[in-house]
PDB file of C-alpha atoms in Angstrom:
ATOM      1  CA  ASP A1287      15.888   1.525  -3.858  1.00  0.00           C
ATOM      2  CA  ILE A1288      15.642   0.686  -0.162  1.00  0.00           C
ATOM      3  CA  GLN A1289      14.980  -3.018   0.344  1.00  0.00           C
ATOM      4  CA  MET A1290      12.568  -4.016   3.108  1.00  0.00           C
ATOM      5  CA  THR A1291      12.944  -7.536   4.465  1.00  0.00           C
ATOM      6  CA  GLN A1292      10.312  -9.015   6.731  1.00  0.00           C
ATOM      7  CA  SER A1293      10.658 -12.037   8.954  1.00  0.00           C
ATOM      8  CA  PRO A1294       9.266 -14.504   9.260  1.00  0.00           C
ATOM      9  CA  SER A1295       7.548 -14.872   5.885  1.00  0.00           C
ATOM     10  CA  SER A1296       5.072 -17.257   7.481  1.00  0.00           C
ATOM     11  CA  LEU A1297       4.217 -17.958  11.076  1.00  0.00           C
ATOM     12  CA  TRP A1298       1.729 -20.094  12.910  1.00  0.00           C
ATOM     13  CA  ALA A1299       0.215 -19.048  16.194  1.00  0.00           C
ATOM     14  CA  SER A1300      -2.795 -19.616  18.419  1.00  0.00           C
ATOM     15  CA  VAL A1301      -5.496 -17.293  19.697  1.00  0.00           C
ATOM     16  CA  GLY A1302      -4.121 -15.495  22.736  1.00  0.00           C
ATOM     17  CA  ASP A1303      -0.473 -15.739  21.664  1.00  0.00           C
ATOM     18  CA  ARG A1304       1.882 -12.786  21.580  1.00  0.00           C
ATOM     19  CA  VAL A1305       3.357 -12.399  18.117  1.00  0.00           C
ATOM     20  CA  LYS A1306       6.188 -10.297  16.736  1.00  0.00           C
ATOM     21  CA  ILE A1307       6.942  -9.577  13.090  1.00  0.00           C
ATOM     22  CA  THR A1308      10.123  -7.788  12.150  1.00  0.00           C
ATOM     23  CA  CYS A1309      11.018  -5.557   9.251  1.00  0.00           C
ATOM     24  CA  ARG A1310      14.568  -4.615   8.359  1.00  0.00           C
ATOM     25  CA  ALA A1311      15.533  -1.821   5.982  1.00  0.00           C
ATOM     26  CA  SER A1312      18.644  -1.977   3.795  1.00  0.00           C
ATOM     27  CA  GLN A1313      19.585   1.505   5.036  1.00  0.00           C
ATOM     28  CA  THR A1314      18.373   3.851   7.702  1.00  0.00           C
ATOM     29  CA  ILE A1315      14.823   5.117   7.323  1.00  0.00           C
ATOM     30  CA  THR A1316      14.588   6.847  10.734  1.00  0.00           C
ATOM     31  CA  THR A1317      10.921   6.235  11.660  1.00  0.00           C
ATOM     32  CA  TYR A1318       9.394   6.510   8.187  1.00  0.00           C
ATOM     33  CA  LEU A1319       7.849   3.077   8.510  1.00  0.00           C
ATOM     34  CA  ASN A1320       4.213   2.010   8.239  1.00  0.00           C
ATOM     35  CA  TRP A1321       2.525  -1.332   8.883  1.00  0.00           C
ATOM     36  CA  TYR A1322      -0.512  -2.733   7.074  1.00  0.00           C
ATOM     37  CA  GLN A1323      -2.761  -5.735   7.521  1.00  0.00           C
ATOM     38  CA  GLN A1324      -4.294  -7.491   4.518  1.00  0.00           C
ATOM     39  CA  LYS A1325      -6.886 -10.248   4.529  1.00  0.00           C
ATOM     40  CA  PRO A1326      -7.467 -12.502   1.492  1.00  0.00           C
ATOM     41  CA  GLY A1327      -9.326 -10.706  -1.256  1.00  0.00           C
ATOM     42  CA  LYS A1328      -9.299  -7.407   0.632  1.00  0.00           C
ATOM     43  CA  SER A1329      -7.327  -4.205   0.353  1.00  0.00           C
ATOM     44  CA  PRO A1330      -4.606  -3.391   2.891  1.00  0.00           C
ATOM     45  CA  ARG A1331      -5.531  -1.635   6.119  1.00  0.00           C
ATOM     46  CA  LEU A1332      -3.227   0.806   7.871  1.00  0.00           C
ATOM     47  CA  LEU A1333      -2.338  -0.311  11.394  1.00  0.00           C
ATOM     48  CA  ILE A1334       0.721   1.678  12.459  1.00  0.00           C
ATOM     49  CA  PHE A1335       2.307   4.822  10.998  1.00  0.00           C
ATOM     50  CA  GLU A1336       5.692   6.384  11.671  1.00  0.00           C
ATOM     51  CA  ALA A1337       6.893   3.204  13.327  1.00  0.00           C
ATOM     52  CA  SER A1338       4.905   3.417  16.538  1.00  0.00           C
ATOM     53  CA  ASN A1339       1.711   5.421  16.077  1.00  0.00           C
ATOM     54  CA  LEU A1340      -1.537   3.490  16.209  1.00  0.00           C
ATOM     55  CA  GLN A1341      -3.966   4.396  13.445  1.00  0.00           C
ATOM     56  CA  SER A1342      -7.385   5.513  14.653  1.00  0.00           C
ATOM     57  CA  GLY A1343      -9.750   2.606  15.113  1.00  0.00           C
ATOM     58  CA  VAL A1344      -7.038  -0.043  15.345  1.00  0.00           C
ATOM     59  CA  PRO A1345      -7.159  -2.179  18.499  1.00  0.00           C
ATOM     60  CA  SER A1346      -4.556  -1.422  21.147  1.00  0.00           C
ATOM     61  CA  ARG A1347      -3.230  -4.983  21.047  1.00  0.00           C
ATOM     62  CA  PHE A1348      -1.294  -3.835  17.965  1.00  0.00           C
ATOM     63  CA  SER A1349       1.891  -1.885  18.597  1.00  0.00           C
ATOM     64  CA  GLY A1350       4.965  -0.889  16.649  1.00  0.00           C
ATOM     65  CA  SER A1351       8.510  -0.074  17.647  1.00  0.00           C
ATOM     66  CA  GLY A1352      11.917   0.591  16.189  1.00  0.00           C
ATOM     67  CA  SER A1353      13.922   3.208  14.347  1.00  0.00           C
ATOM     68  CA  GLY A1354      16.827   3.311  11.945  1.00  0.00           C
ATOM     69  CA  THR A1355      16.826  -0.041  10.180  1.00  0.00           C
ATOM     70  CA  ASP A1356      15.011  -2.444  12.520  1.00  0.00           C
ATOM     71  CA  PHE A1357      11.305  -2.412  13.290  1.00  0.00           C
ATOM     72  CA  THR A1358       8.826  -4.674  15.027  1.00  0.00           C
ATOM     73  CA  LEU A1359       5.078  -5.118  14.847  1.00  0.00           C
ATOM     74  CA  THR A1360       3.708  -6.774  17.979  1.00  0.00           C
ATOM     75  CA  ILE A1361       0.261  -8.242  18.504  1.00  0.00           C
ATOM     76  CA  SER A1362      -0.100  -8.713  22.235  1.00  0.00           C
ATOM     77  CA  SER A1363      -2.908 -11.262  22.322  1.00  0.00           C
ATOM     78  CA  LEU A1364      -3.971 -12.731  18.999  1.00  0.00           C
ATOM     79  CA  GLN A1365      -7.645 -12.644  18.130  1.00  0.00           C
ATOM     80  CA  PRO A1366      -9.283 -14.772  15.419  1.00  0.00           C
ATOM     81  CA  GLU A1367      -9.633 -11.756  13.137  1.00  0.00           C
ATOM     82  CA  ASP A1368      -5.865 -11.080  13.251  1.00  0.00           C
ATOM     83  CA  PHE A1369      -4.964 -14.030  11.040  1.00  0.00           C
ATOM     84  CA  ALA A1370      -3.898 -12.217   7.900  1.00  0.00           C
ATOM     85  CA  SER A1371      -0.844 -10.975   6.033  1.00  0.00           C
ATOM     86  CA  TYR A1372       1.179  -8.032   7.290  1.00  0.00           C
ATOM     87  CA  PHE A1373       3.321  -5.658   5.265  1.00  0.00           C
ATOM     88  CA  CYS A1374       5.759  -2.938   6.212  1.00  0.00           C
ATOM     89  CA  GLN A1375       6.370   0.110   4.017  1.00  0.00           C
ATOM     90  CA  GLN A1376       9.143   2.680   4.030  1.00  0.00           C
ATOM     91  CA  THR A1377       8.529   6.223   2.869  1.00  0.00           C
ATOM     92  CA  TYR A1378      11.934   7.656   3.796  1.00  0.00           C
ATOM     93  CA  SER A1379      13.096   7.818   0.212  1.00  0.00           C
ATOM     94  CA  SER A1380      11.523   7.472  -3.191  1.00  0.00           C
ATOM     95  CA  PRO A1381      10.437   5.067  -4.394  1.00  0.00           C
ATOM     96  CA  SER A1382       8.471   3.974  -1.382  1.00  0.00           C
ATOM     97  CA  THR A1383       8.937   0.228  -0.984  1.00  0.00           C
ATOM     98  CA  PHE A1384       7.119  -2.542   0.848  1.00  0.00           C
ATOM     99  CA  GLY A1385       8.282  -5.668   2.564  1.00  0.00           C
ATOM    100  CA  GLN A1386       7.402  -8.988   0.969  1.00  0.00           C
ATOM    101  CA  GLY A1387       4.808  -9.721   3.637  1.00  0.00           C
ATOM    102  CA  SER A1388       4.399 -11.999   6.643  1.00  0.00           C
ATOM    103  CA  LYS A1389       1.489 -14.445   6.638  1.00  0.00           C
ATOM    104  CA  LEU A1390       0.075 -15.191  10.075  1.00  0.00           C
ATOM    105  CA  GLN A1391      -1.793 -18.484  10.184  1.00  0.00           C
ATOM    106  CA  ILE A1392      -3.708 -20.411  12.799  1.00  0.00           C
ATOM    107  CA  LYS A1393      -1.761 -23.181  14.498  1.00  0.00           C
TER     108      LYS A1393
ATOM    109  CA  GLN B1289     -15.651   9.121   5.468  1.00  0.00           C
ATOM    110  CA  VAL B1290     -13.598   9.071   2.302  1.00  0.00           C
ATOM    111  CA  GLN B1291     -14.220   6.204  -0.089  1.00  0.00           C
ATOM    112  CA  LEU B1292     -12.301   5.264  -3.188  1.00  0.00           C
ATOM    113  CA  GLN B1293     -13.619   3.188  -6.068  1.00  0.00           C
ATOM    114  CA  GLU B1294     -11.487   1.924  -8.942  1.00  0.00           C
ATOM    115  CA  SER B1295     -12.926   1.209 -12.365  1.00  0.00           C
ATOM    116  CA  GLY B1296     -11.618   0.160 -15.727  1.00  0.00           C
ATOM    117  CA  PRO B1297     -11.154  -2.824 -18.014  1.00  0.00           C
ATOM    118  CA  GLY B1298     -10.114  -6.082 -16.445  1.00  0.00           C
ATOM    119  CA  LEU B1299      -8.328  -7.292 -19.574  1.00  0.00           C
ATOM    120  CA  VAL B1300      -5.731  -5.410 -21.581  1.00  0.00           C
ATOM    121  CA  LYS B1301      -3.772  -6.664 -24.581  1.00  0.00           C
ATOM    122  CA  PRO B1302       0.020  -6.645 -24.551  1.00  0.00           C
ATOM    123  CA  SER B1303       1.569  -3.404 -25.866  1.00  0.00           C
ATOM    124  CA  GLU B1304      -1.641  -1.473 -25.237  1.00  0.00           C
ATOM    125  CA  THR B1305      -2.400   1.112 -22.541  1.00  0.00           C
ATOM    126  CA  LEU B1306      -3.919   0.239 -19.190  1.00  0.00           C
ATOM    127  CA  ALA B1307      -6.305   2.983 -18.087  1.00  0.00           C
ATOM    128  CA  LEU B1308      -7.981   3.034 -14.688  1.00  0.00           C
ATOM    129  CA  THR B1309     -10.078   5.613 -12.877  1.00  0.00           C
ATOM    130  CA  CYS B1310     -10.471   6.171  -9.151  1.00  0.00           C
ATOM    131  CA  THR B1311     -13.620   7.977  -8.072  1.00  0.00           C
ATOM    132  CA  VAL B1312     -13.315   9.712  -4.718  1.00  0.00           C
ATOM    133  CA  SER B1313     -16.350  10.282  -2.510  1.00  0.00           C
ATOM    134  CA  GLY B1314     -16.544  11.908   0.898  1.00  0.00           C
ATOM    135  CA  GLY B1315     -13.442  13.972   0.216  1.00  0.00           C
ATOM    136  CA  SER B1316     -11.964  16.250  -2.408  1.00  0.00           C
ATOM    137  CA  ILE B1317      -8.852  15.840  -4.523  1.00  0.00           C
ATOM    138  CA  SER B1318      -8.853  19.634  -4.885  1.00  0.00           C
ATOM    139  CA  LEU B1319      -7.757  20.212  -1.322  1.00  0.00           C
ATOM    140  CA  GLY B1320      -4.295  19.916   0.144  1.00  0.00           C
ATOM    141  CA  GLY B1321      -3.155  17.561   2.830  1.00  0.00           C
ATOM    142  CA  TYR B1322      -3.278  14.315   0.862  1.00  0.00           C
ATOM    143  CA  TYR B1323      -1.617  12.566  -2.032  1.00  0.00           C
ATOM    144  CA  TRP B1324      -3.825  10.480  -4.287  1.00  0.00           C
ATOM    145  CA  GLY B1325      -2.021   7.487  -5.581  1.00  0.00           C
ATOM    146  CA  TRP B1326      -1.864   4.011  -6.998  1.00  0.00           C
ATOM    147  CA  VAL B1327      -0.370   0.801  -5.642  1.00  0.00           C
ATOM    148  CA  ARG B1328      -0.397  -2.575  -7.344  1.00  0.00           C
ATOM    149  CA  GLN B1329      -0.069  -6.136  -6.127  1.00  0.00           C
ATOM    150  CA  HIS B1330       1.134  -8.909  -8.385  1.00  0.00           C
ATOM    151  CA  PRO B1331      -0.570 -12.283  -7.912  1.00  0.00           C
ATOM    152  CA  GLU B1332       0.363 -13.816  -4.558  1.00  0.00           C
ATOM    153  CA  LYS B1333       3.081 -11.228  -4.110  1.00  0.00           C
ATOM    154  CA  GLY B1334       3.864  -8.001  -2.366  1.00  0.00           C
ATOM    155  CA  LEU B1335       2.840  -4.437  -2.943  1.00  0.00           C
ATOM    156  CA  GLU B1336       4.439  -1.990  -5.374  1.00  0.00           C
ATOM    157  CA  TRP B1337       4.065   1.783  -5.154  1.00  0.00           C
ATOM    158  CA  ILE B1338       3.249   3.243  -8.582  1.00  0.00           C
ATOM    159  CA  GLY B1339       2.953   6.943  -7.828  1.00  0.00           C
ATOM    160  CA  TYR B1340       0.970   9.880  -6.480  1.00  0.00           C
ATOM    161  CA  ILE B1341      -0.596  13.123  -7.577  1.00  0.00           C
ATOM    162  CA  TYR B1342      -1.015  16.147  -5.326  1.00  0.00           C
ATOM    163  CA  TYR B1343      -3.823  18.707  -5.676  1.00  0.00           C
ATOM    164  CA  THR B1344      -1.355  21.130  -7.268  1.00  0.00           C
ATOM    165  CA  GLY B1345      -0.914  18.670 -10.126  1.00  0.00           C
ATOM    166  CA  GLU B1346       2.579  17.690  -9.001  1.00  0.00           C
ATOM    167  CA  ASN B1347       3.359  14.037  -9.698  1.00  0.00           C
ATOM    168  CA  PHE B1348       5.655  11.550  -8.003  1.00  0.00           C
ATOM    169  CA  TYR B1349       6.360   8.283  -9.811  1.00  0.00           C
ATOM    170  CA  ASN B1350       8.218   5.068  -9.157  1.00  0.00           C
ATOM    171  CA  PRO B1351      11.338   5.332 -11.345  1.00  0.00           C
ATOM    172  CA  SER B1352      10.872   1.737 -12.453  1.00  0.00           C
ATOM    173  CA  LEU B1353       7.622   2.747 -14.149  1.00  0.00           C
ATOM    174  CA  LYS B1354       8.216   6.434 -14.816  1.00  0.00           C
ATOM    175  CA  SER B1355       8.767   6.080 -18.568  1.00  0.00           C
ATOM    176  CA  ARG B1356       5.367   4.395 -18.999  1.00  0.00           C
ATOM    177  CA  VAL B1357       3.081   5.825 -16.311  1.00  0.00           C
ATOM    178  CA  SER B1358       1.010   8.946 -15.886  1.00  0.00           C
ATOM    179  CA  ILE B1359      -1.364   9.888 -13.085  1.00  0.00           C
ATOM    180  CA  SER B1360      -3.792  12.739 -13.546  1.00  0.00           C
ATOM    181  CA  GLY B1361      -6.658  14.322 -11.659  1.00  0.00           C
ATOM    182  CA  ASP B1362     -10.040  15.578 -12.824  1.00  0.00           C
ATOM    183  CA  LYS B1363     -11.218  17.999 -10.167  1.00  0.00           C
ATOM    184  CA  SER B1364     -14.622  18.483 -11.775  1.00  0.00           C
ATOM    185  CA  LYS B1365     -15.354  14.772 -11.414  1.00  0.00           C
ATOM    186  CA  ASN B1366     -13.257  14.234  -8.268  1.00  0.00           C
ATOM    187  CA  GLN B1367     -11.400  11.446 -10.006  1.00  0.00           C
ATOM    188  CA  VAL B1368      -7.807  10.311 -10.274  1.00  0.00           C
ATOM    189  CA  SER B1369      -6.678   8.369 -13.313  1.00  0.00           C
ATOM    190  CA  LEU B1370      -3.818   6.001 -14.020  1.00  0.00           C
ATOM    191  CA  ARG B1371      -2.429   5.280 -17.461  1.00  0.00           C
ATOM    192  CA  LEU B1372       0.272   2.688 -18.009  1.00  0.00           C
ATOM    193  CA  ARG B1373       1.575   2.373 -21.551  1.00  0.00           C
ATOM    194  CA  SER B1374       3.054  -0.574 -23.418  1.00  0.00           C
ATOM    195  CA  VAL B1375       1.888  -3.183 -20.937  1.00  0.00           C
ATOM    196  CA  THR B1376       3.232  -6.720 -20.721  1.00  0.00           C
ATOM    197  CA  ALA B1377       2.233  -9.780 -18.725  1.00  0.00           C
ATOM    198  CA  ALA B1378       4.388  -8.427 -15.911  1.00  0.00           C
ATOM    199  CA  ASP B1379       1.805  -5.675 -15.422  1.00  0.00           C
ATOM    200  CA  THR B1380      -0.884  -8.208 -14.501  1.00  0.00           C
ATOM    201  CA  ALA B1381      -1.882  -7.283 -10.966  1.00  0.00           C
ATOM    202  CA  VAL B1382      -4.564  -5.943  -8.672  1.00  0.00           C
ATOM    203  CA  TYR B1383      -4.441  -2.164  -8.859  1.00  0.00           C
ATOM    204  CA  TYR B1384      -5.413  -0.134  -5.809  1.00  0.00           C
ATOM    205  CA  CYS B1385      -6.243   3.529  -5.573  1.00  0.00           C
ATOM    206  CA  ALA B1386      -5.128   4.906  -2.215  1.00  0.00           C
ATOM    207  CA  ARG B1387      -4.876   8.149  -0.282  1.00  0.00           C
ATOM    208  CA  ALA B1388      -1.732   9.101   1.600  1.00  0.00           C
ATOM    209  CA  SER B1389      -1.429  11.916   4.087  1.00  0.00           C
ATOM    210  CA  VAL B1390       1.181  14.578   3.372  1.00  0.00           C
ATOM    211  CA  GLY B1391       3.946  14.828   5.918  1.00  0.00           C
ATOM    212  CA  GLY B1392       5.526  12.392   8.298  1.00  0.00           C
ATOM    213  CA  ALA B1393       5.627   8.866   6.962  1.00  0.00           C
ATOM    214  CA  SER B1394       2.800   9.596   4.490  1.00  0.00           C
ATOM    215  CA  PRO B1395       0.925   6.384   5.174  1.00  0.00           C
ATOM    216  CA  PHE B1396      -1.821   5.142   2.876  1.00  0.00           C
ATOM    217  CA  ASP B1397      -4.744   5.573   5.249  1.00  0.00           C
ATOM    218  CA  THR B1398      -7.582   4.875   2.808  1.00  0.00           C
ATOM    219  CA  TRP B1399      -7.704   2.276   0.041  1.00  0.00           C
ATOM    220  CA  GLY B1400     -10.102   1.345  -2.688  1.00  0.00           C
ATOM    221  CA  GLN B1401     -11.245  -2.242  -3.013  1.00  0.00           C
ATOM    222  CA  GLY B1402      -8.848  -2.846  -5.873  1.00  0.00           C
ATOM    223  CA  THR B1403      -9.399  -3.870  -9.476  1.00  0.00           C
ATOM    224  CA  ARG B1404      -7.798  -6.890 -11.086  1.00  0.00           C
ATOM    225  CA  VAL B1405      -6.146  -6.288 -14.445  1.00  0.00           C
ATOM    226  CA  THR B1406      -4.893  -9.107 -16.630  1.00  0.00           C
ATOM    227  CA  VAL B1407      -2.590  -8.474 -19.573  1.00  0.00           C
ATOM    228  CA  SER B1408      -3.208 -11.100 -22.197  1.00  0.00           C
ATOM    229  CA  SER B1409      -3.968 -11.387 -25.880  1.00  0.00           C
TER     230      SER B1409
END
């Protein structure tokens, strides 16, 4: 299975900050990489698909980049509603696997 | 707008079969273009892909669960079902029904609210 490693696992930031979360695959996955946001007690929400494509309805402050094994989710200016957990997912090979998550907390 | 709703028992005894149903509204499992699948999340942990079904009936399963899992579709009821046999405490999790688009990175673009299942005697 392809292992997905996110960093950091936890991070603290303030409203208005620019934040980056990285996801590294154990082997190349080209751009078969999706990003999700999950708030406590809620189901995940798709933010970015195929590494850099913004899902409809997602604010433009979210962006994704990368290819191969290294990927980044960037939030350009944190809003109060962005404090949540974020997961990456690879769908390059079966089984699809997720990162362990990155929890974004208020500083 | 497609909506997914999971249902099923919240408590299952060890060695028994976990059975969950996902009712789809606002969309049809009989049409192509989407996989209908299940993802679970162990307490305070990450997400695990369980498998998909396509409208043709073709299944795709996580090899780690393949010997115990089956996903089926009932087109007349527009429902997708998950069965997981011989459960243990390690199967305690929140189970999500989710829709993934076919092609590209097949992201899960629609999720149910999730249903918590505890395996305990």
